[in-house]
Coordinates of C-alpha atoms and ligand atoms in Angstrom, one line a residue:
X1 CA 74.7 180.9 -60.8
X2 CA 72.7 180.9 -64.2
X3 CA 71.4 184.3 -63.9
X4 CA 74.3 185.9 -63.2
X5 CA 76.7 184.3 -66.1
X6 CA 75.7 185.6 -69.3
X7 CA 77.4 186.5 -72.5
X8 CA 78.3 189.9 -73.2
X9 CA 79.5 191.0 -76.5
X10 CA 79.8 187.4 -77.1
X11 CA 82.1 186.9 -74.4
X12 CA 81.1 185.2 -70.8
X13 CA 80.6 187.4 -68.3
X14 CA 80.0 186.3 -64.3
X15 CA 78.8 189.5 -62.7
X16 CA 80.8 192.3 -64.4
X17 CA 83.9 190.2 -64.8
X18 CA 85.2 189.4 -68.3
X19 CA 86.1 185.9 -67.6
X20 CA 88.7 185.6 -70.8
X21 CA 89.9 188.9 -69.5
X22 CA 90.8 187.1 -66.4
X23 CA 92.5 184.2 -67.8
X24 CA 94.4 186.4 -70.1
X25 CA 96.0 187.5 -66.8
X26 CA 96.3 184.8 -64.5
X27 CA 96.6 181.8 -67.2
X28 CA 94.5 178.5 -66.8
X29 CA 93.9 176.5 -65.1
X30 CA 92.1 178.4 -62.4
X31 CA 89.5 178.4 -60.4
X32 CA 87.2 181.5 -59.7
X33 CA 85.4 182.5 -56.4
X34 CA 82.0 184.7 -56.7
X35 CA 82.8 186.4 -52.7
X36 CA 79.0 187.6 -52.9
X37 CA 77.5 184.9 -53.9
X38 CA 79.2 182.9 -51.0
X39 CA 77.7 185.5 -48.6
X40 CA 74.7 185.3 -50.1
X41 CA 74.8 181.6 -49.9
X42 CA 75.4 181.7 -46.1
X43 CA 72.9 184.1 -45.4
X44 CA 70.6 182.1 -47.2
X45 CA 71.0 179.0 -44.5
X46 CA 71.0 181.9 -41.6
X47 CA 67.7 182.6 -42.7
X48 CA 66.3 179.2 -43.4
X49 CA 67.2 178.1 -39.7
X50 CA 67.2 181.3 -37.5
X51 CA 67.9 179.6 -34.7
X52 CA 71.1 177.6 -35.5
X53 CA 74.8 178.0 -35.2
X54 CA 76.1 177.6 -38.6
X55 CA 79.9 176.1 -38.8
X56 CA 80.6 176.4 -42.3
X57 CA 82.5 172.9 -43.0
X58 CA 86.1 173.8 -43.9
X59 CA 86.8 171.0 -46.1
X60 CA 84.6 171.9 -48.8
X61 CA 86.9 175.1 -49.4
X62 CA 89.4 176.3 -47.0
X63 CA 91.0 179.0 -48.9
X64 CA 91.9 181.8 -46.5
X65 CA 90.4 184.3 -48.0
X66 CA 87.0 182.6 -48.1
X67 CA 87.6 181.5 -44.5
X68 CA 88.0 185.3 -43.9
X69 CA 85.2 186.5 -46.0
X70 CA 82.5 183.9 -44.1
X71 CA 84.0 184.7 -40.7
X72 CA 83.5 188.4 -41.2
X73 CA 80.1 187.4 -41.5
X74 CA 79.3 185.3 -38.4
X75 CA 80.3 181.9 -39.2
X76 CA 81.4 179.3 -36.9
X77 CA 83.7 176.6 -38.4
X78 CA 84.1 172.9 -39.2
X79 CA 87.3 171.3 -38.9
X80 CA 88.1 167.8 -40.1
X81 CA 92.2 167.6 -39.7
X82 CA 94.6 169.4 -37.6
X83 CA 95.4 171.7 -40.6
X84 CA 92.0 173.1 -41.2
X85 CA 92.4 174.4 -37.6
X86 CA 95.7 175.9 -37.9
X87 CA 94.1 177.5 -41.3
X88 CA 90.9 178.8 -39.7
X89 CA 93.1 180.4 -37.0
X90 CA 95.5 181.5 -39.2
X91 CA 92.6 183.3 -40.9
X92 CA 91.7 184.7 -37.4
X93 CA 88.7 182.4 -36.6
X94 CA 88.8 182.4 -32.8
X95 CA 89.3 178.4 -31.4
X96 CA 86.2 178.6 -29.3
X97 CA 83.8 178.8 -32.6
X98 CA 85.5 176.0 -34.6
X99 CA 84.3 172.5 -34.3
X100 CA 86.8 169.6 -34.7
X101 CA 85.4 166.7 -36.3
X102 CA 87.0 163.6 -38.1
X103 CA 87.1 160.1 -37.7
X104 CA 90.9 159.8 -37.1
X105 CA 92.3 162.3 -34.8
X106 CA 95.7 161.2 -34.2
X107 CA 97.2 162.2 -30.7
X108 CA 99.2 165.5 -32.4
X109 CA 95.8 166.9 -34.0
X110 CA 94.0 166.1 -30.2
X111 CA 97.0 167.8 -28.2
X112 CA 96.9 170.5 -30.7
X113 CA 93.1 171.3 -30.9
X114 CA 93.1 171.1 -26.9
X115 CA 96.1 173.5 -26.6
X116 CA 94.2 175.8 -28.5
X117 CA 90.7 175.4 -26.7
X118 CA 88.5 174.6 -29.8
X119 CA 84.9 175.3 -28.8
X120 CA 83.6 171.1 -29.6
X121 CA 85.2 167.9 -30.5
X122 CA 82.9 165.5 -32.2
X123 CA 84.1 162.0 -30.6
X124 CA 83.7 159.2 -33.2
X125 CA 84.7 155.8 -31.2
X126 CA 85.5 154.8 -27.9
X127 CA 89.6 155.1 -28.3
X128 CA 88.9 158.1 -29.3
X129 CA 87.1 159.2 -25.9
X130 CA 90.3 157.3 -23.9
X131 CA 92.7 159.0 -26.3
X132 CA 91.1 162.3 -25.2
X133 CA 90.6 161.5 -21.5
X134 CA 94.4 160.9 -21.5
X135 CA 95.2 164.0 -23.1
X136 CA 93.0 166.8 -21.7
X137 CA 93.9 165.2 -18.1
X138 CA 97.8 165.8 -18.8
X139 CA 96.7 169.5 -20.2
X140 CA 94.2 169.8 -17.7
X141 CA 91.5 170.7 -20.2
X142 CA 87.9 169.7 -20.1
X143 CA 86.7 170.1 -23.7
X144 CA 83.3 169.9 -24.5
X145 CA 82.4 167.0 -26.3
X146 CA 79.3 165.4 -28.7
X147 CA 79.4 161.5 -30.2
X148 CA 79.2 161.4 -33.5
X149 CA 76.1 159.0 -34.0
X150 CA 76.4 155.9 -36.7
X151 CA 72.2 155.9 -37.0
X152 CA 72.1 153.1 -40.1
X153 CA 70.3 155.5 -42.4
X154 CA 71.4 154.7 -46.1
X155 CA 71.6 158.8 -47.3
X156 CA 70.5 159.0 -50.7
X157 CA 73.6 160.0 -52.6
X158 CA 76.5 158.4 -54.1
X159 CA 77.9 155.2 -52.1
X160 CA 81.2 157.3 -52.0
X161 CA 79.5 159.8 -49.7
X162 CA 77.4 158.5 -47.7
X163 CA 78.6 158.5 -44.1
X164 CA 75.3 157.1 -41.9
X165 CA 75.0 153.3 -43.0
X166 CA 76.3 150.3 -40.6
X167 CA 79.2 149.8 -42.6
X168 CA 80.4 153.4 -42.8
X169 CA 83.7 153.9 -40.8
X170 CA 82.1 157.1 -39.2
X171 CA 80.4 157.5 -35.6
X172 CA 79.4 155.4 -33.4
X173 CA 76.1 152.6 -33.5
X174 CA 73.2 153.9 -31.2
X175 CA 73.5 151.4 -29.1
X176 CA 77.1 151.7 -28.0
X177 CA 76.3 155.4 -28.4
X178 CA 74.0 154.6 -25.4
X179 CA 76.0 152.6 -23.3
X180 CA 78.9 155.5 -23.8
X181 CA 77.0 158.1 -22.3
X182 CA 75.5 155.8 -19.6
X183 CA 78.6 155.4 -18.6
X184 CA 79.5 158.9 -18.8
X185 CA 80.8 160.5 -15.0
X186 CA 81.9 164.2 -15.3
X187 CA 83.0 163.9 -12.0
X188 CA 85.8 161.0 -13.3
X189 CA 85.8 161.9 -17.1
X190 CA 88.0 164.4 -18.3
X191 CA 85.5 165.8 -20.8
X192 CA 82.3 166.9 -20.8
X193 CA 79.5 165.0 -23.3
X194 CA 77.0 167.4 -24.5
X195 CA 75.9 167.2 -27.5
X196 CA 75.3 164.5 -30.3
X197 CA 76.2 164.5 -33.8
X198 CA 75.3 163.2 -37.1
X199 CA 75.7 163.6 -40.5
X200 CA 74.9 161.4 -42.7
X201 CA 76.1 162.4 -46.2
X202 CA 77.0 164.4 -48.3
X203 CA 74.3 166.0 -51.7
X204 CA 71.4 164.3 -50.0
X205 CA 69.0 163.6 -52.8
X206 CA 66.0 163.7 -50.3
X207 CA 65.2 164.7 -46.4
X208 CA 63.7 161.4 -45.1
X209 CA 67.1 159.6 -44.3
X210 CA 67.6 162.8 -42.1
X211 CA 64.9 162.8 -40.5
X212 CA 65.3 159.3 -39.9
X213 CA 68.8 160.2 -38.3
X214 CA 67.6 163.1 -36.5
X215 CA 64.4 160.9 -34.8
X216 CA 67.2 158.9 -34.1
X217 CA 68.9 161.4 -32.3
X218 CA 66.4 163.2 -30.2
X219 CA 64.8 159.7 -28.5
X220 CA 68.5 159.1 -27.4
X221 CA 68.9 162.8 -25.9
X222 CA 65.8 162.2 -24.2
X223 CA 67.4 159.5 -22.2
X224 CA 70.4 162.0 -20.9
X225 CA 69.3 165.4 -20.1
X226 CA 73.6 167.0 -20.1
X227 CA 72.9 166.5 -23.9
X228 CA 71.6 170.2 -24.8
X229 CA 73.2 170.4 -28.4
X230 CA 72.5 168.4 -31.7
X231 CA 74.9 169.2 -34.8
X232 CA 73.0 167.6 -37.6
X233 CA 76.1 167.8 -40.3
X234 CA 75.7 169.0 -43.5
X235 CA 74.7 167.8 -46.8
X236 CA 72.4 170.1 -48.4
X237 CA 72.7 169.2 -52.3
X238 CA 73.2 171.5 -55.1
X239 CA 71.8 171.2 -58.7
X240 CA 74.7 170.4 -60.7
X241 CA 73.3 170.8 -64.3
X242 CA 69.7 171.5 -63.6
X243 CA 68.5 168.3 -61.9
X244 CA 65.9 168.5 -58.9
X245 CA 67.4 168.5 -55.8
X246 CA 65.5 169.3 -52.1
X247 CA 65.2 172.9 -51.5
X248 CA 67.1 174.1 -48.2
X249 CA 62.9 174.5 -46.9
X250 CA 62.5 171.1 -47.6
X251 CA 65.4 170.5 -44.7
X252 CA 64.4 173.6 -42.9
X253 CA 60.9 172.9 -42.3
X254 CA 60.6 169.5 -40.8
X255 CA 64.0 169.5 -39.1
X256 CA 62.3 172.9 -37.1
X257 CA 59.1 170.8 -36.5
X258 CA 60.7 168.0 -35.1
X259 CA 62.4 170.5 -32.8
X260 CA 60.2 172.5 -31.7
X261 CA 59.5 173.0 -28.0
X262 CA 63.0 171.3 -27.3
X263 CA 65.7 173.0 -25.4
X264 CA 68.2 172.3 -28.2
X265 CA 70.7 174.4 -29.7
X266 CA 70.9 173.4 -33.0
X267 CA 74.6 173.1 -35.2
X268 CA 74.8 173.0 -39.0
X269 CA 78.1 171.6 -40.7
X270 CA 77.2 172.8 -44.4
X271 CA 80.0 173.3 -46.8
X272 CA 78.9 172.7 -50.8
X273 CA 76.0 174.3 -50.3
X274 CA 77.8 177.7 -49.8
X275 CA 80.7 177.2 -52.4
X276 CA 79.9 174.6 -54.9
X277 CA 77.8 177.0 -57.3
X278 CA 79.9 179.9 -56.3
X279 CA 83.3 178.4 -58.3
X280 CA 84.3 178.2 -62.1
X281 CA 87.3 176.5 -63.5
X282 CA 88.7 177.6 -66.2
X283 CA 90.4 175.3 -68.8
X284 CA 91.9 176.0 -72.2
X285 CA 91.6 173.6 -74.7
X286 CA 95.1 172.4 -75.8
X287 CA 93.7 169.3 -78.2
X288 CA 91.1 168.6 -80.6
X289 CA 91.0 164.9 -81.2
X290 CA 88.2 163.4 -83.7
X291 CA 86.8 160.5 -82.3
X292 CA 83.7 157.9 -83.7
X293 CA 81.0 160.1 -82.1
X294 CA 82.5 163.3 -81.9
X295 CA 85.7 165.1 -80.5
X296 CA 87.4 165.3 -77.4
X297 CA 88.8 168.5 -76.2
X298 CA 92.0 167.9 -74.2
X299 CA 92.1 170.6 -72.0
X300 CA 95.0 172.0 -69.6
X301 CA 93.1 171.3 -66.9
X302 CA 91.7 167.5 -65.3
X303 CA 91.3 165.8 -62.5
X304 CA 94.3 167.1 -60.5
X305 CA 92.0 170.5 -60.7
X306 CA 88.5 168.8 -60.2
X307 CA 88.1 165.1 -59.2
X308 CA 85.0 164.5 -58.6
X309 CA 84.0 163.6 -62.0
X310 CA 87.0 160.6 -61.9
X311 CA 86.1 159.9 -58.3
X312 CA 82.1 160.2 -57.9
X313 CA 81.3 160.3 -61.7
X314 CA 80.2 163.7 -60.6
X315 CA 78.7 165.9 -63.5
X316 CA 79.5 169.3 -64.2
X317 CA 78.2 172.4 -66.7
X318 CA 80.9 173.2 -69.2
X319 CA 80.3 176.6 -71.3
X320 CA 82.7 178.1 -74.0
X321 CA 83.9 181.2 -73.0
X322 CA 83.4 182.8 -76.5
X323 CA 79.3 182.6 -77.8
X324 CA 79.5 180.1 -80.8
X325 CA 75.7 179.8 -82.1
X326 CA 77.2 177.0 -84.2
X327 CA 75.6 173.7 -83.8
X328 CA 76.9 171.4 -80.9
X329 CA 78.8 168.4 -81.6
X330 CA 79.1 165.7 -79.1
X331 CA 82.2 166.1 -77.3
X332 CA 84.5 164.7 -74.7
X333 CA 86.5 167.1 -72.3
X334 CA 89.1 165.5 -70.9
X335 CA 92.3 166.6 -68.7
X336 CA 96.1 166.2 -69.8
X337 CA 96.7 163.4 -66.9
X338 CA 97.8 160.1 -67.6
X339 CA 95.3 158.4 -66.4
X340 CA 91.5 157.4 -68.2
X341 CA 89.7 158.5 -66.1
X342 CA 91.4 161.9 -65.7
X343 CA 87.9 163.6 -67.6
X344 CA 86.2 166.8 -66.6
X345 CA 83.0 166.1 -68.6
X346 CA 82.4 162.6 -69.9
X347 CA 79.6 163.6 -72.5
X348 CA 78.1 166.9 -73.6
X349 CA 77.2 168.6 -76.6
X350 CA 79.5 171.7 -77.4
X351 CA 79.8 174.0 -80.8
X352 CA 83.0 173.0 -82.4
X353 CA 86.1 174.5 -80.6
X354 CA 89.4 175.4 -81.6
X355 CA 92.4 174.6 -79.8
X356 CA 92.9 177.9 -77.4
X357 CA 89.4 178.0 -76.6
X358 CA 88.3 178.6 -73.0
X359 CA 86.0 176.5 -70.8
X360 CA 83.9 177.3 -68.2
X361 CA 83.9 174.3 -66.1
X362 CA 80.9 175.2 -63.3
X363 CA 80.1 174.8 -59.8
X364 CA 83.9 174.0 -58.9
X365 CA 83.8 176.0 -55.7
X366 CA 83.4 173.0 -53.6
X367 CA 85.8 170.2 -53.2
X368 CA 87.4 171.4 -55.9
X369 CA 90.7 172.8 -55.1
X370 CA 90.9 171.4 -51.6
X371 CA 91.3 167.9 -53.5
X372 CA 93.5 169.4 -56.7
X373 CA 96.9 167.3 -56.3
X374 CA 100.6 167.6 -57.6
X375 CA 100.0 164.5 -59.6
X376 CA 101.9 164.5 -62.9
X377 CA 103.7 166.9 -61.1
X378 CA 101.5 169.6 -61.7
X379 CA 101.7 172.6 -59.7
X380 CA 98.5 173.7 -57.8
X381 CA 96.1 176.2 -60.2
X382 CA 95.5 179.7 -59.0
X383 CA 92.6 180.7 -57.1
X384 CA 90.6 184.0 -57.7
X385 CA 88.2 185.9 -56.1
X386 CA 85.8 187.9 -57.4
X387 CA 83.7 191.1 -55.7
X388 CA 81.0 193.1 -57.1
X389 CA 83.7 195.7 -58.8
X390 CA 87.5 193.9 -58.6
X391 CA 89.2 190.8 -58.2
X392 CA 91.8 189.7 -57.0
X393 CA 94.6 186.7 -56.7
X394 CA 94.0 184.7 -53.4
X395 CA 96.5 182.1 -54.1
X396 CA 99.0 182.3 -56.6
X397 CA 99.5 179.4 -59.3
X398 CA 102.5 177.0 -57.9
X399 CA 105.9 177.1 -60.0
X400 CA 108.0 174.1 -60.5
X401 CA 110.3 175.0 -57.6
X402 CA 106.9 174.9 -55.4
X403 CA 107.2 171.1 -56.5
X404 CA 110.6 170.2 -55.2
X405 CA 110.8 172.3 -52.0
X406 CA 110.3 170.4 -49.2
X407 CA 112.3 167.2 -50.7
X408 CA 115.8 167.1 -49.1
Ligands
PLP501 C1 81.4 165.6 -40.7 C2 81.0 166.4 -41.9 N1 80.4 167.6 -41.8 C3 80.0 168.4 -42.8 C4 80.3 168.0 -44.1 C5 79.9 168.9 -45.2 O1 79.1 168.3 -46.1 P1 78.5 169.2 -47.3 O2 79.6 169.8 -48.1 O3 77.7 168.2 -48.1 O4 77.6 170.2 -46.7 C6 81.0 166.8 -44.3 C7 81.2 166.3 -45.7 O5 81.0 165.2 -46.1 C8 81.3 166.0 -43.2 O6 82.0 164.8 -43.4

């Protein structure tokens, strides 16, 4: 991202884009898109592992336009609720290349994503194999089906998303896991088990725990030879504000050793990895408060925009939209929502702004808007994207009315 934001004339530029020009237009809060480098992003995990399917995971940012952008483009999708499905399709994804996934597929979201023929389910528990048994007999479907895998790997990320420990609530232990498909009669079964899944976490900090999962893995597949497909998840990390993070080769390289010479058609469920760098936030700041250390900038934009720094104490890069050589200050930017910990950066050091300033909050691309809410009865911020030459509104900022129209 760094290389291509740059101030111009003292003003920030991303690409050719003007991004006070933008916000003159559309207002703040909103969030930007970079469309190439989201294509540039999946091609970048195309080539790192030639071999694999890549289902870009839906719930990192299921905008339609970006569903349509990545789609054009030869993605395969991941869907985690019966509405990420109904979007993917709406954006013309066909069923067959979206994988359903999700640890609590209620009976609807099941009848609907076996209506529609999605291409895998990813089974997470044994009620969930009965629920589906019961359903695909009464549509007489036979989906195609891999168990998500609980391998008891602690993933070295934050406790909020790690998914592959005992305790998690996802997949299912290796030992039931085992006894499920020993049990396993296509001839009786109204499904098909081929595959295996895992994923266990999300901004993995290093590749052992995956590799752990995946030896895991491939010594139960070689018990049961119908299992031709592994779908490892996602979790390749991003570098926030400049920390070390594993490079996509340091994934790439031993996940294709340990496959090598194996029949196995690989899946990939990545989702921040393509979007997280490619977003930007932008804020105005409405408030400048003095405080004992500093100042906090109350912005027009918090965690109803961007959570994770409330919910995973999740750092972000925050850059004034107008170049101020000024010396920094220690400051505080913080949202308009009543609540504490409604802050967007808890501590950085920023020239001194003026209320009407702009902020560049970065890499908001990724579970950014798909977790924005009405709280405060705020209406949903617009969402941009950008191309090499134009850009363009791909959702439109919510009015109040938005806000009361479905309450009867
Ligand atoms: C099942 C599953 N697949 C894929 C992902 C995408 O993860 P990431 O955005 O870290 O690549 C997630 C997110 O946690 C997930 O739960």
């Amino acid at each position: 991202m760094s290389s291509t934001l740059a101030y111009q004339d003292g003003r920030l530029h991303w690409h050719r884009h003007d991004l006070a020009g933008i916000a003159a237009q559309v207002g703040t809060p909103c969030y930007l898109y970079d469309f190439e480098g989201i294509r540039a992003n999946f091609r970048r995990l195309q080539a790192a592992f030639p071999s694999a399917e890549i289902h870009y995971s839906l719930k990192a940012n299921a905008n339609l336009a970006v569903i349509r952008a990545l789609h054009a483009i030869g993605a395969h999708f991941d869907a985690v609720s019966g509405g990420e499905i109904f979007r993917a399709v709406q954006a013309g994804v066909p069923p067959s290349q979206i994988v359903f996934a999700g640890v609590g597929k209620t009976h609807r979201e099941l009848d609907y994503a076996l209506r529609l023929g999605v291409g895998w389910i990813n089974a997470e528990s044994s009620g969930e194999l009965a629920r589906i048994d019961q359903l695909a007999r009464s549509l007489r479907a036979t989906p195609r089906l891999a168990l998500r895998l609980n391998p008891d790997v602690r993933a070295d990320t934050h406790p909020h998303i790690a998914t592959g420990h005992a305790a998690a609530k996802f997949g299912i232990p290796l030992a039931e896991a085992a006894d499920l498909l020993s049990a396993h009669d296509p001839s009786r079964d109204a499904y098909r088990i081929e595959g295996l899944h895992v994923h266990i976490g999300s901004q993995l900090g290093s590749v052992d725990h995956t590799l752990e999962a995946l030896d895991a893995a491939l010594a139960l597949m070689d018990g049961f030879p119908f299992l031709t497909t592994l779908d490892l998840g996602g979790g390749f990390p991003v570098s926030y504000t400049g920390e070390p993070v594993p490079t996509l080769e340091a994934f790439a390289e031993p996940i294709t050793a340990a496959l090598q010479g194996r029949p196995v058609r690989l899946i990939l469920e990545p989702g921040r990895y393509i979007v997280a760098e490619n977003g930007i936030l932008l804020v105005e700041v409405q408030y400048v408060k003095p405080t004992s250390d500093g100042v906090i900038y109350v912005t027009d934009g918090g965690m109803t925009e961007l959570i994770r720094p409330a919910l995973y104490a999740a750092t972000h890069g925050v850059l004034p939209l107008r170049h101020m050589p000024e010396a920094a200050v220690i400051s505080h930017v913080v949202g308009p929502v009543c609540e504490s910990a409604d802050v967007l950066r808890a501590v950085v050091a920023l020239p001194l702004l003026r209320e009407g300033d702009l902020l560049a909050v970065l890499h908001a691309g990724a579970y950014g808007a798909v977790m924005a809410s009405n709280y405060n009865a705020r209406p949903l911020a617009p969402e941009i994207a950008l191309e090499s030459d134009d850009w363009r509104v791909v959702r439109r900022r919510q009015r109040w009315e938005d806000l009361i129209a479905e309450e009867v």
